[in-house]
Amino acid sequence: MCVEKMSTIVAVAGKGGTGKTTVAGLLIRYLQQNSQTPILAVDADPDSNLPEALGMTGEKTVGTIGRTREDFFVNRGQVPAGMPKEAYLELKLSQVLVEAKDIDLMVMGRPEGAGCYCYINNVLRKHLEILGKNYPYVIIDNEAGLEHLSRRTAQDIDFLVIVSDYSLNGLRASVRIKKLSDEMKLNVKAHCLIINCAPESVSPRFLEEVDKTGLPLLGFMPEDKTVPQYDIERKPLISMPDDSPVVTAINPIAIKIFQEGKQ
Ligand SMILES: Nc1ncnc2c1ncn2[C@@H]1O[C@H](COP(=O)(O)OP(=O)(O)OP(=O)(O)O)[C@@H](O)[C@H]1O
Ligand SMILES: [Mg+2]
């Protein structure tokens, strides 16, 4: 019997400022345009602007719910009589979800206070696993570095999309991220690479270096002046025109991830 897989989970990683949020936003845009919905967008970067990229607000964050058992069950309100504690927690987490047409957004935020986040992280991981099953596509925008991936959102990841800039340093960082994900034993089915802000003509030497990373190259994204322009004008990235260079570039990349990747 063929059991159809429920959702495709894509996590976007990379070193700081390489274009992770831009790529995550554009992948979500692609899915929405192609009616491959509903999408669960997860903003796993405390400093991220994924909500803005999607034209949504991320005021309610998982981090504000609490960090410890006490936060959940004592400091932040009473569990209604007769309700199991875990169910109450699930309810609180579901209230954090920002819902819009086609896209639901979960913002992790920054948990308050110092100390161990094990409890919230465990709850969250389980919650995301359950929640993710309701969506055919889950896109996770990560902060630079990967540690939190295992702590907070690790689950079966179909594609770990690593975004690099057009530099050898960017490629080296991408390889480190791949190694880290192996060391952390993240359950990643495929790693792949996107080079962002690439020049029109890519040097053959650079391609050789890409080859040496061993990471399958999904494609290049050009520098596109509409991207910072949208940012400055506070326009959501998701509403960029079809003919803008980054949108044109992301389409074949998205097809590789969402269509060919399913086969
Ligand atoms: N292809 C592009 N063309 C022009 N500008 C771009 C492009 N991609 C990203 N940018 C700009 O570069 C900056 C960083 O992009 P982005 O926020 O997507 O990176 P990031 O990897 O998510 O950063 P961080 O590590 O801070 O989360 C932003 O100002 C964005 O507008
Ligand atoms: Mg970002």
Short mmCIF file of C-alpha atoms in Angstrom, two decimals, residues 1 3 5 21 25 35 41 47-48 61 69 71 91 121 136 154 156 167 179 191 200 218 222 228 232 250 257:
data_model
loop_
_atom_site.label_atom_id
_atom_site.label_comp_id
_atom_site.label_asym_id
_atom_site.label_seq_id
_atom_site.Cartn_x
_atom_site.Cartn_y
_atom_site.Cartn_z
CA MET A 1 0.00 0.00 0.00
CA VAL A 3 0.96 5.82 2.08
CA LYS A 5 3.29 11.66 2.88
CA THR A 21 14.12 35.27 5.00
CA GLY A 25 9.24 34.44 1.73
CA SER A 35 -2.47 27.16 -4.93
CA ALA A 41 5.16 29.46 7.91
CA ASP A 47 15.15 38.82 15.01
CA SER A 48 13.42 37.80 11.85
CA THR A 61 4.94 34.64 19.87
CA ARG A 69 6.26 24.52 33.68
CA ASP A 71 5.25 29.90 33.59
CA LEU A 91 -4.63 25.37 23.32
CA ASN A 121 11.25 23.32 23.59
CA PRO A 136 0.87 20.13 2.97
CA ALA A 154 13.65 19.62 14.71
CA ASP A 156 11.75 15.31 9.79
CA SER A 167 31.67 34.17 -1.98
CA LYS A 179 28.21 19.25 8.82
CA HIS A 191 20.48 19.33 1.73
CA GLU A 200 24.84 37.74 -14.14
CA LEU A 218 19.38 24.41 -6.78
CA PRO A 222 20.31 37.68 -8.83
CA PRO A 228 15.45 46.42 -0.63
CA ILE A 232 12.19 50.30 2.77
CA ILE A 250 12.87 31.33 -7.51
CA ILE A 257 11.91 21.52 -4.24
#
